[in-house]
């Protein structure tokens, strides 16, 4: 084992030591060797991670986190759309992954709608839209006010359609359990959970502008002699109205934490559940 004695002390000690016989002296054991041996120090092992390596680890971790949220680079609405598409069936959307379990999940061409059932659907839908528009107007959270007068509102349009049915001699029913339950849930949610509420807001309006329009057209062909209801008409360019709301939603979501965004996304399934129960009324 190498000596830890300082060099100056080693030299003094060496000078006082009697030299061995010449026959025992080896060129490899001279004073230079001893001096070198006495000056050897044990290197310290560093436990610090090089900055470059730490940066690579950090970047890799961040990259993995990014991969967990499809659509994130395009804005939060794209994340919402991605999650919603997964909850469609293959017949409803090419990205759909849901298996067909309920009657309303079958292709619309296989539906057997009735006028009475369609009226129930329209009445319950109006109650939900009345509730949404009332909440946005009241704005228990300031961010809700961003979504006033977007051009996507449906309540007034539905009122006109129900009036038309009444003029045709149909009795307009009272709201049924699916619509009443959903409206109450939205009210409660809006007072305490803005992220979850805006998840429903997005899915209700955007679903109606896409699949809802297709359903309305098919049902009209089957039971309304192809009459186009006001429910499926918008004042202005629909694509631009939708884009305006996307931008507003993205703006509001910028102030949310990742946990709040995930909470919003997790509410999507409940939105589909409630909307599906109302849609099923068409077949009743």
PDB file of C-alpha atoms in Angstrom:
ATOM      1  CA  UNK A   1       0.000   0.000   0.000  1.00  0.00           C
ATOM      2  CA  UNK A   2       1.396   3.408  -0.902  1.00  0.00           C
ATOM      3  CA  UNK A   3       2.540   5.723   1.900  1.00  0.00           C
ATOM      4  CA  UNK A   4       0.557   8.911   2.608  1.00  0.00           C
ATOM      5  CA  UNK A   5       3.626  10.602   4.294  1.00  0.00           C
ATOM      6  CA  UNK A   6       4.526  14.005   2.765  1.00  0.00           C
ATOM      7  CA  UNK A   7       7.467  13.990   0.324  1.00  0.00           C
ATOM      8  CA  UNK A   8       9.802  16.145   2.505  1.00  0.00           C
ATOM      9  CA  UNK A   9       9.440  13.801   5.458  1.00  0.00           C
ATOM     10  CA  UNK A  10      10.053  10.773   3.241  1.00  0.00           C
ATOM     11  CA  UNK A  11      13.321  12.205   1.977  1.00  0.00           C
ATOM     12  CA  UNK A  12      14.578  12.875   5.532  1.00  0.00           C
ATOM     13  CA  UNK A  13      13.606   9.415   6.632  1.00  0.00           C
ATOM     14  CA  UNK A  14      15.300   7.887   3.625  1.00  0.00           C
ATOM     15  CA  UNK A  15      18.580   9.760   4.241  1.00  0.00           C
ATOM     16  CA  UNK A  16      18.771   8.399   7.795  1.00  0.00           C
ATOM     17  CA  UNK A  17      18.167   4.823   6.703  1.00  0.00           C
ATOM     18  CA  UNK A  18      21.150   2.534   6.228  1.00  0.00           C
ATOM     19  CA  UNK A  19      21.621   1.488   2.614  1.00  0.00           C
ATOM     20  CA  UNK A  20      21.330  -2.241   1.963  1.00  0.00           C
ATOM     21  CA  UNK A  21      24.266  -4.225   0.610  1.00  0.00           C
ATOM     22  CA  UNK A  22      25.049  -3.624  -3.046  1.00  0.00           C
ATOM     23  CA  UNK A  23      24.159  -7.185  -3.862  1.00  0.00           C
ATOM     24  CA  UNK A  24      20.627  -6.580  -2.630  1.00  0.00           C
ATOM     25  CA  UNK A  25      20.255  -3.288  -4.392  1.00  0.00           C
ATOM     26  CA  UNK A  26      18.012  -3.347  -7.450  1.00  0.00           C
ATOM     27  CA  UNK A  27      17.767  -0.596 -10.052  1.00  0.00           C
ATOM     28  CA  UNK A  28      14.027  -0.789  -9.611  1.00  0.00           C
ATOM     29  CA  UNK A  29      14.173  -0.048  -5.883  1.00  0.00           C
ATOM     30  CA  UNK A  30      16.191   3.165  -5.919  1.00  0.00           C
ATOM     31  CA  UNK A  31      15.359   6.455  -4.250  1.00  0.00           C
ATOM     32  CA  UNK A  32      13.436   7.694  -7.264  1.00  0.00           C
ATOM     33  CA  UNK A  33      11.098   4.749  -6.964  1.00  0.00           C
ATOM     34  CA  UNK A  34      10.550   5.281  -3.242  1.00  0.00           C
ATOM     35  CA  UNK A  35       9.957   8.972  -3.723  1.00  0.00           C
ATOM     36  CA  UNK A  36       7.429   8.240  -6.429  1.00  0.00           C
ATOM     37  CA  UNK A  37       5.758   5.634  -4.272  1.00  0.00           C
ATOM     38  CA  UNK A  38       5.584   7.975  -1.307  1.00  0.00           C
ATOM     39  CA  UNK A  39       3.911  10.700  -3.350  1.00  0.00           C
ATOM     40  CA  UNK A  40       1.098   8.530  -4.719  1.00  0.00           C
ATOM     41  CA  UNK A  41      -2.366   9.660  -3.662  1.00  0.00           C
ATOM     42  CA  UNK A  42      -5.669   7.788  -3.876  1.00  0.00           C
ATOM     43  CA  UNK A  43      -8.025   9.429  -6.373  1.00  0.00           C
ATOM     44  CA  UNK A  44     -11.494  10.385  -5.156  1.00  0.00           C
ATOM     45  CA  UNK A  45     -14.494   8.830  -6.864  1.00  0.00           C
ATOM     46  CA  UNK A  46     -16.957  11.430  -8.144  1.00  0.00           C
ATOM     47  CA  UNK A  47     -20.673  10.746  -7.776  1.00  0.00           C
ATOM     48  CA  UNK A  48     -21.776  13.793  -9.762  1.00  0.00           C
ATOM     49  CA  UNK A  49     -23.587  13.187 -13.033  1.00  0.00           C
ATOM     50  CA  UNK A  50     -21.952  15.074 -15.905  1.00  0.00           C
ATOM     51  CA  UNK A  51     -24.049  18.051 -17.009  1.00  0.00           C
ATOM     52  CA  UNK A  52     -24.351  16.697 -20.520  1.00  0.00           C
ATOM     53  CA  UNK A  53     -25.606  13.319 -19.300  1.00  0.00           C
ATOM     54  CA  UNK A  54     -28.052  14.965 -16.883  1.00  0.00           C
ATOM     55  CA  UNK A  55     -29.407  17.023 -19.731  1.00  0.00           C
ATOM     56  CA  UNK A  56     -29.950  13.901 -21.831  1.00  0.00           C
ATOM     57  CA  UNK A  57     -31.811  12.182 -18.980  1.00  0.00           C
ATOM     58  CA  UNK A  58     -33.970  15.264 -18.440  1.00  0.00           C
ATOM     59  CA  UNK A  59     -34.752  15.568 -22.138  1.00  0.00           C
ATOM     60  CA  UNK A  60     -35.616  11.876 -22.379  1.00  0.00           C
ATOM     61  CA  UNK A  61     -37.979  12.132 -19.419  1.00  0.00           C
ATOM     62  CA  UNK A  62     -39.667  15.182 -20.903  1.00  0.00           C
ATOM     63  CA  UNK A  63     -39.999  13.426 -24.236  1.00  0.00           C
ATOM     64  CA  UNK A  64     -41.692  10.433 -22.623  1.00  0.00           C
ATOM     65  CA  UNK A  65     -44.102  12.750 -20.822  1.00  0.00           C
ATOM     66  CA  UNK A  66     -44.986  14.419 -24.126  1.00  0.00           C
ATOM     67  CA  UNK A  67     -45.870  11.083 -25.695  1.00  0.00           C
ATOM     68  CA  UNK A  68     -48.552  10.514 -23.048  1.00  0.00           C
ATOM     69  CA  UNK A  69     -50.788  13.271 -24.409  1.00  0.00           C
ATOM     70  CA  UNK A  70     -51.613  12.820 -28.098  1.00  0.00           C
ATOM     71  CA  UNK A  71     -52.502  16.088 -29.795  1.00  0.00           C
ATOM     72  CA  UNK A  72     -50.870  18.268 -27.126  1.00  0.00           C
ATOM     73  CA  UNK A  73     -48.657  20.080 -29.641  1.00  0.00           C
ATOM     74  CA  UNK A  74     -51.747  21.377 -31.464  1.00  0.00           C
ATOM     75  CA  UNK A  75     -53.515  22.697 -28.375  1.00  0.00           C
ATOM     76  CA  UNK A  76     -55.706  21.238 -25.667  1.00  0.00           C
ATOM     77  CA  UNK A  77     -58.807  20.958 -27.859  1.00  0.00           C
ATOM     78  CA  UNK A  78     -56.937  18.458 -30.014  1.00  0.00           C
ATOM     79  CA  UNK A  79     -56.298  16.394 -26.884  1.00  0.00           C
ATOM     80  CA  UNK A  80     -60.031  16.503 -26.147  1.00  0.00           C
ATOM     81  CA  UNK A  81     -60.867  15.480 -29.704  1.00  0.00           C
ATOM     82  CA  UNK A  82     -58.439  12.561 -29.580  1.00  0.00           C
ATOM     83  CA  UNK A  83     -59.982  11.176 -26.383  1.00  0.00           C
ATOM     84  CA  UNK A  84     -63.514  11.651 -27.726  1.00  0.00           C
ATOM     85  CA  UNK A  85     -62.748   9.837 -30.983  1.00  0.00           C
ATOM     86  CA  UNK A  86     -61.542   6.783 -29.073  1.00  0.00           C
ATOM     87  CA  UNK A  87     -65.000   6.517 -27.488  1.00  0.00           C
ATOM     88  CA  UNK A  88     -66.702   6.208 -30.876  1.00  0.00           C
ATOM     89  CA  UNK A  89     -67.326   2.924 -32.646  1.00  0.00           C
ATOM     90  CA  UNK A  90     -65.543   2.117 -35.913  1.00  0.00           C
ATOM     91  CA  UNK A  91     -68.759   2.907 -37.803  1.00  0.00           C
ATOM     92  CA  UNK A  92     -68.942   6.327 -36.173  1.00  0.00           C
ATOM     93  CA  UNK A  93     -65.286   7.337 -36.611  1.00  0.00           C
ATOM     94  CA  UNK A  94     -62.190   5.765 -38.139  1.00  0.00           C
ATOM     95  CA  UNK A  95     -60.280   6.323 -34.863  1.00  0.00           C
ATOM     96  CA  UNK A  96     -63.071   4.670 -32.871  1.00  0.00           C
ATOM     97  CA  UNK A  97     -62.247   1.827 -30.496  1.00  0.00           C
ATOM     98  CA  UNK A  98     -65.568   1.268 -28.699  1.00  0.00           C
ATOM     99  CA  UNK A  99     -67.504  -1.944 -29.250  1.00  0.00           C
ATOM    100  CA  UNK A 100     -71.169  -1.637 -30.220  1.00  0.00           C
ATOM    101  CA  UNK A 101     -73.241  -2.398 -27.116  1.00  0.00           C
ATOM    102  CA  UNK A 102     -76.222  -0.010 -27.196  1.00  0.00           C
ATOM    103  CA  UNK A 103     -78.940   0.361 -29.857  1.00  0.00           C
ATOM    104  CA  UNK A 104     -77.981   3.975 -30.625  1.00  0.00           C
ATOM    105  CA  UNK A 105     -74.398   2.850 -31.327  1.00  0.00           C
ATOM    106  CA  UNK A 106     -75.455   0.831 -34.364  1.00  0.00           C
ATOM    107  CA  UNK A 107     -75.227   2.459 -37.806  1.00  0.00           C
ATOM    108  CA  UNK A 108     -78.067   4.968 -38.226  1.00  0.00           C
ATOM    109  CA  UNK A 109     -79.219   3.151 -41.360  1.00  0.00           C
ATOM    110  CA  UNK A 110     -80.325   0.274 -39.098  1.00  0.00           C
ATOM    111  CA  UNK A 111     -82.314   2.496 -36.748  1.00  0.00           C
ATOM    112  CA  UNK A 112     -86.099   2.419 -36.520  1.00  0.00           C
ATOM    113  CA  UNK A 113     -86.900   5.910 -35.211  1.00  0.00           C
ATOM    114  CA  UNK A 114     -90.379   7.141 -34.310  1.00  0.00           C
ATOM    115  CA  UNK A 115     -91.772  10.672 -34.317  1.00  0.00           C
ATOM    116  CA  UNK A 116     -92.739  10.373 -30.653  1.00  0.00           C
ATOM    117  CA  UNK A 117     -89.248   9.188 -29.765  1.00  0.00           C
ATOM    118  CA  UNK A 118     -87.668  11.958 -31.817  1.00  0.00           C
ATOM    119  CA  UNK A 119     -89.797  14.535 -30.010  1.00  0.00           C
ATOM    120  CA  UNK A 120     -88.573  13.195 -26.656  1.00  0.00           C
ATOM    121  CA  UNK A 121     -85.006  13.528 -27.913  1.00  0.00           C
ATOM    122  CA  UNK A 122     -85.559  17.130 -29.041  1.00  0.00           C
ATOM    123  CA  UNK A 123     -87.276  18.123 -25.774  1.00  0.00           C
ATOM    124  CA  UNK A 124     -84.517  16.642 -23.608  1.00  0.00           C
ATOM    125  CA  UNK A 125     -81.852  18.161 -25.859  1.00  0.00           C
ATOM    126  CA  UNK A 126     -83.456  21.581 -25.457  1.00  0.00           C
ATOM    127  CA  UNK A 127     -83.380  21.240 -21.681  1.00  0.00           C
ATOM    128  CA  UNK A 128     -79.641  20.470 -21.813  1.00  0.00           C
ATOM    129  CA  UNK A 129     -78.909  23.409 -24.139  1.00  0.00           C
ATOM    130  CA  UNK A 130     -81.075  25.721 -22.013  1.00  0.00           C
ATOM    131  CA  UNK A 131     -78.981  24.664 -19.031  1.00  0.00           C
ATOM    132  CA  UNK A 132     -75.640  25.141 -20.799  1.00  0.00           C
ATOM    133  CA  UNK A 133     -76.540  28.573 -22.111  1.00  0.00           C
ATOM    134  CA  UNK A 134     -77.905  29.658 -18.732  1.00  0.00           C
ATOM    135  CA  UNK A 135     -74.707  28.572 -16.971  1.00  0.00           C
ATOM    136  CA  UNK A 136     -72.504  30.401 -19.461  1.00  0.00           C
ATOM    137  CA  UNK A 137     -74.615  33.538 -19.074  1.00  0.00           C
ATOM    138  CA  UNK A 138     -74.465  33.373 -15.276  1.00  0.00           C
ATOM    139  CA  UNK A 139     -70.724  32.460 -15.365  1.00  0.00           C
ATOM    140  CA  UNK A 140     -70.064  31.154 -11.838  1.00  0.00           C
ATOM    141  CA  UNK A 141     -66.451  30.985 -13.054  1.00  0.00           C
ATOM    142  CA  UNK A 142     -65.172  33.972 -15.085  1.00  0.00           C
ATOM    143  CA  UNK A 143     -63.806  31.710 -17.843  1.00  0.00           C
ATOM    144  CA  UNK A 144     -67.358  30.668 -18.776  1.00  0.00           C
ATOM    145  CA  UNK A 145     -68.085  34.157 -20.079  1.00  0.00           C
ATOM    146  CA  UNK A 146     -65.711  33.440 -22.984  1.00  0.00           C
ATOM    147  CA  UNK A 147     -68.387  31.155 -24.399  1.00  0.00           C
ATOM    148  CA  UNK A 148     -71.311  33.541 -24.639  1.00  0.00           C
ATOM    149  CA  UNK A 149     -72.809  34.236 -28.062  1.00  0.00           C
ATOM    150  CA  UNK A 150     -70.550  31.830 -29.915  1.00  0.00           C
ATOM    151  CA  UNK A 151     -73.071  31.170 -32.656  1.00  0.00           C
ATOM    152  CA  UNK A 152     -73.264  27.497 -31.646  1.00  0.00           C
ATOM    153  CA  UNK A 153     -76.235  28.042 -29.295  1.00  0.00           C
ATOM    154  CA  UNK A 154     -79.130  25.638 -30.005  1.00  0.00           C
ATOM    155  CA  UNK A 155     -81.870  26.524 -27.536  1.00  0.00           C
ATOM    156  CA  UNK A 156     -83.677  29.090 -29.702  1.00  0.00           C
ATOM    157  CA  UNK A 157     -83.410  26.847 -32.757  1.00  0.00           C
ATOM    158  CA  UNK A 158     -84.951  23.941 -30.883  1.00  0.00           C
ATOM    159  CA  UNK A 159     -87.793  26.158 -29.661  1.00  0.00           C
ATOM    160  CA  UNK A 160     -88.697  26.857 -33.304  1.00  0.00           C
ATOM    161  CA  UNK A 161     -88.610  23.163 -34.178  1.00  0.00           C
ATOM    162  CA  UNK A 162     -90.860  22.194 -31.288  1.00  0.00           C
ATOM    163  CA  UNK A 163     -93.290  24.910 -32.317  1.00  0.00           C
ATOM    164  CA  UNK A 164     -93.356  23.459 -35.835  1.00  0.00           C
ATOM    165  CA  UNK A 165     -94.160  19.978 -34.482  1.00  0.00           C
ATOM    166  CA  UNK A 166     -96.941  21.478 -32.400  1.00  0.00           C
ATOM    167  CA  UNK A 167     -98.389  23.108 -35.498  1.00  0.00           C
ATOM    168  CA  UNK A 168     -98.403  19.697 -37.169  1.00  0.00           C
ATOM    169  CA  UNK A 169    -100.684  18.416 -34.427  1.00  0.00           C
ATOM    170  CA  UNK A 170     -98.106  16.677 -32.252  1.00  0.00           C
ATOM    171  CA  UNK A 171     -98.220  16.880 -28.457  1.00  0.00           C
ATOM    172  CA  UNK A 172     -94.945  18.164 -27.031  1.00  0.00           C
ATOM    173  CA  UNK A 173     -93.910  15.969 -24.075  1.00  0.00           C
ATOM    174  CA  UNK A 174     -92.305  17.070 -20.824  1.00  0.00           C
ATOM    175  CA  UNK A 175     -88.572  16.482 -20.386  1.00  0.00           C
ATOM    176  CA  UNK A 176     -87.811  12.877 -19.420  1.00  0.00           C
ATOM    177  CA  UNK A 177     -85.331  11.346 -16.969  1.00  0.00           C
ATOM    178  CA  UNK A 178     -82.223  11.358 -19.219  1.00  0.00           C
ATOM    179  CA  UNK A 179     -82.479  15.083 -19.953  1.00  0.00           C
ATOM    180  CA  UNK A 180     -83.446  16.087 -16.411  1.00  0.00           C
ATOM    181  CA  UNK A 181     -80.614  14.027 -14.909  1.00  0.00           C
ATOM    182  CA  UNK A 182     -78.029  15.454 -17.273  1.00  0.00           C
ATOM    183  CA  UNK A 183     -79.180  19.048 -16.780  1.00  0.00           C
ATOM    184  CA  UNK A 184     -78.944  18.698 -13.000  1.00  0.00           C
ATOM    185  CA  UNK A 185     -75.506  17.154 -13.264  1.00  0.00           C
ATOM    186  CA  UNK A 186     -74.282  20.036 -15.440  1.00  0.00           C
ATOM    187  CA  UNK A 187     -75.580  22.593 -12.935  1.00  0.00           C
ATOM    188  CA  UNK A 188     -73.789  20.919 -10.026  1.00  0.00           C
ATOM    189  CA  UNK A 189     -70.597  20.485 -12.005  1.00  0.00           C
ATOM    190  CA  UNK A 190     -70.518  24.077 -13.216  1.00  0.00           C
ATOM    191  CA  UNK A 191     -70.504  25.409  -9.643  1.00  0.00           C
ATOM    192  CA  UNK A 192     -67.490  23.447  -8.436  1.00  0.00           C
ATOM    193  CA  UNK A 193     -65.541  21.919 -11.324  1.00  0.00           C
ATOM    194  CA  UNK A 194     -64.878  24.183 -14.344  1.00  0.00           C
ATOM    195  CA  UNK A 195     -62.534  21.723 -16.081  1.00  0.00           C
ATOM    196  CA  UNK A 196     -65.124  18.936 -16.029  1.00  0.00           C
ATOM    197  CA  UNK A 197     -67.926  21.306 -17.031  1.00  0.00           C
ATOM    198  CA  UNK A 198     -66.040  22.587 -20.080  1.00  0.00           C
ATOM    199  CA  UNK A 199     -65.418  18.993 -21.119  1.00  0.00           C
ATOM    200  CA  UNK A 200     -69.192  18.554 -21.401  1.00  0.00           C
ATOM    201  CA  UNK A 201     -69.554  21.927 -23.099  1.00  0.00           C
ATOM    202  CA  UNK A 202     -67.057  20.941 -25.775  1.00  0.00           C
ATOM    203  CA  UNK A 203     -68.424  17.453 -26.392  1.00  0.00           C
ATOM    204  CA  UNK A 204     -72.080  18.515 -26.561  1.00  0.00           C
ATOM    205  CA  UNK A 205     -71.608  21.329 -29.068  1.00  0.00           C
ATOM    206  CA  UNK A 206     -68.929  19.722 -31.206  1.00  0.00           C
ATOM    207  CA  UNK A 207     -70.614  16.318 -31.341  1.00  0.00           C
ATOM    208  CA  UNK A 208     -73.831  17.915 -32.530  1.00  0.00           C
ATOM    209  CA  UNK A 209     -71.992  19.802 -35.276  1.00  0.00           C
ATOM    210  CA  UNK A 210     -70.537  16.537 -36.610  1.00  0.00           C
ATOM    211  CA  UNK A 211     -72.297  13.237 -35.919  1.00  0.00           C
ATOM    212  CA  UNK A 212     -75.430  15.025 -34.753  1.00  0.00           C
ATOM    213  CA  UNK A 213     -75.972  16.605 -38.143  1.00  0.00           C
ATOM    214  CA  UNK A 214     -75.615  13.256 -39.884  1.00  0.00           C
ATOM    215  CA  UNK A 215     -78.137  11.667 -37.514  1.00  0.00           C
ATOM    216  CA  UNK A 216     -80.573  14.543 -38.063  1.00  0.00           C
ATOM    217  CA  UNK A 217     -80.378  14.146 -41.820  1.00  0.00           C
ATOM    218  CA  UNK A 218     -80.932  10.380 -41.736  1.00  0.00           C
ATOM    219  CA  UNK A 219     -83.821  10.584 -39.278  1.00  0.00           C
ATOM    220  CA  UNK A 220     -85.459  13.330 -41.357  1.00  0.00           C
ATOM    221  CA  UNK A 221     -85.289  11.068 -44.403  1.00  0.00           C
ATOM    222  CA  UNK A 222     -86.917   8.230 -42.466  1.00  0.00           C
ATOM    223  CA  UNK A 223     -89.778   9.944 -40.653  1.00  0.00           C
ATOM    224  CA  UNK A 224     -90.012  13.666 -41.590  1.00  0.00           C
ATOM    225  CA  UNK A 225     -90.136  13.541 -45.358  1.00  0.00           C
ATOM    226  CA  UNK A 226     -86.587  14.980 -45.435  1.00  0.00           C
ATOM    227  CA  UNK A 227     -87.525  18.173 -43.588  1.00  0.00           C
ATOM    228  CA  UNK A 228     -84.432  19.959 -42.286  1.00  0.00           C
ATOM    229  CA  UNK A 229     -84.966  21.174 -38.749  1.00  0.00           C
ATOM    230  CA  UNK A 230     -83.583  24.450 -37.377  1.00  0.00           C
ATOM    231  CA  UNK A 231     -81.630  22.381 -34.863  1.00  0.00           C
ATOM    232  CA  UNK A 232     -79.246  21.520 -37.694  1.00  0.00           C
ATOM    233  CA  UNK A 233     -78.794  25.022 -39.076  1.00  0.00           C
ATOM    234  CA  UNK A 234     -76.325  27.706 -38.047  1.00  0.00           C
ATOM    235  CA  UNK A 235     -76.162  31.410 -38.760  1.00  0.00           C
ATOM    236  CA  UNK A 236     -72.773  31.933 -40.355  1.00  0.00           C
ATOM    237  CA  UNK A 237     -70.035  29.557 -41.470  1.00  0.00           C
ATOM    238  CA  UNK A 238     -70.080  26.608 -39.083  1.00  0.00           C
ATOM    239  CA  UNK A 239     -66.399  25.781 -39.562  1.00  0.00           C
ATOM    240  CA  UNK A 240     -65.428  29.310 -38.504  1.00  0.00           C
ATOM    241  CA  UNK A 241     -67.780  29.265 -35.508  1.00  0.00           C
ATOM    242  CA  UNK A 242     -66.188  26.032 -34.356  1.00  0.00           C
ATOM    243  CA  UNK A 243     -62.690  27.390 -34.861  1.00  0.00           C
ATOM    244  CA  UNK A 244     -63.507  30.457 -32.773  1.00  0.00           C
ATOM    245  CA  UNK A 245     -64.628  28.225 -29.891  1.00  0.00           C
ATOM    246  CA  UNK A 246     -61.543  26.011 -30.259  1.00  0.00           C
ATOM    247  CA  UNK A 247     -59.343  29.059 -29.831  1.00  0.00           C
ATOM    248  CA  UNK A 248     -61.284  30.165 -26.761  1.00  0.00           C
ATOM    249  CA  UNK A 249     -61.045  26.716 -25.182  1.00  0.00           C
ATOM    250  CA  UNK A 250     -57.305  26.540 -25.887  1.00  0.00           C
ATOM    251  CA  UNK A 251     -56.872  29.975 -24.358  1.00  0.00           C
ATOM    252  CA  UNK A 252     -58.729  29.034 -21.175  1.00  0.00           C
ATOM    253  CA  UNK A 253     -56.844  25.730 -20.858  1.00  0.00           C
ATOM    254  CA  UNK A 254     -53.460  27.497 -21.018  1.00  0.00           C
ATOM    255  CA  UNK A 255     -53.862  28.464 -17.357  1.00  0.00           C
ATOM    256  CA  UNK A 256     -54.639  24.877 -16.276  1.00  0.00           C
ATOM    257  CA  UNK A 257     -52.108  22.540 -14.728  1.00  0.00           C
ATOM    258  CA  UNK A 258     -51.413  19.194 -16.361  1.00  0.00           C
ATOM    259  CA  UNK A 259     -53.453  17.536 -13.613  1.00  0.00           C
ATOM    260  CA  UNK A 260     -56.437  19.796 -14.348  1.00  0.00           C
ATOM    261  CA  UNK A 261     -56.190  19.032 -18.049  1.00  0.00           C
ATOM    262  CA  UNK A 262     -56.136  15.309 -17.352  1.00  0.00           C
ATOM    263  CA  UNK A 263     -59.156  15.710 -15.069  1.00  0.00           C
ATOM    264  CA  UNK A 264     -61.005  17.406 -17.922  1.00  0.00           C
ATOM    265  CA  UNK A 265     -60.136  14.574 -20.317  1.00  0.00           C
ATOM    266  CA  UNK A 266     -61.273  11.957 -17.805  1.00  0.00           C
ATOM    267  CA  UNK A 267     -64.767  13.488 -17.788  1.00  0.00           C
ATOM    268  CA  UNK A 268     -65.257  12.654 -21.499  1.00  0.00           C
ATOM    269  CA  UNK A 269     -66.695   9.220 -20.819  1.00  0.00           C
ATOM    270  CA  UNK A 270     -69.420  10.654 -18.574  1.00  0.00           C
ATOM    271  CA  UNK A 271     -70.325  13.154 -21.273  1.00  0.00           C
ATOM    272  CA  UNK A 272     -70.767  10.338 -23.786  1.00  0.00           C
ATOM    273  CA  UNK A 273     -72.823   8.328 -21.317  1.00  0.00           C
ATOM    274  CA  UNK A 274     -75.339  11.111 -20.673  1.00  0.00           C
ATOM    275  CA  UNK A 275     -75.565  12.159 -24.323  1.00  0.00           C
ATOM    276  CA  UNK A 276     -76.025   8.537 -25.370  1.00  0.00           C
ATOM    277  CA  UNK A 277     -78.976   8.107 -23.020  1.00  0.00           C
ATOM    278  CA  UNK A 278     -80.686  11.121 -24.573  1.00  0.00           C
ATOM    279  CA  UNK A 279     -79.900   9.959 -28.116  1.00  0.00           C
ATOM    280  CA  UNK A 280     -81.445   6.574 -27.353  1.00  0.00           C
ATOM    281  CA  UNK A 281     -84.821   8.302 -26.914  1.00  0.00           C
ATOM    282  CA  UNK A 282     -85.090   8.547 -30.722  1.00  0.00           C
ATOM    283  CA  UNK A 283     -85.587   4.782 -30.794  1.00  0.00           C
ATOM    284  CA  UNK A 284     -88.176   4.694 -28.007  1.00  0.00           C
TER     285      UNK A 284
END
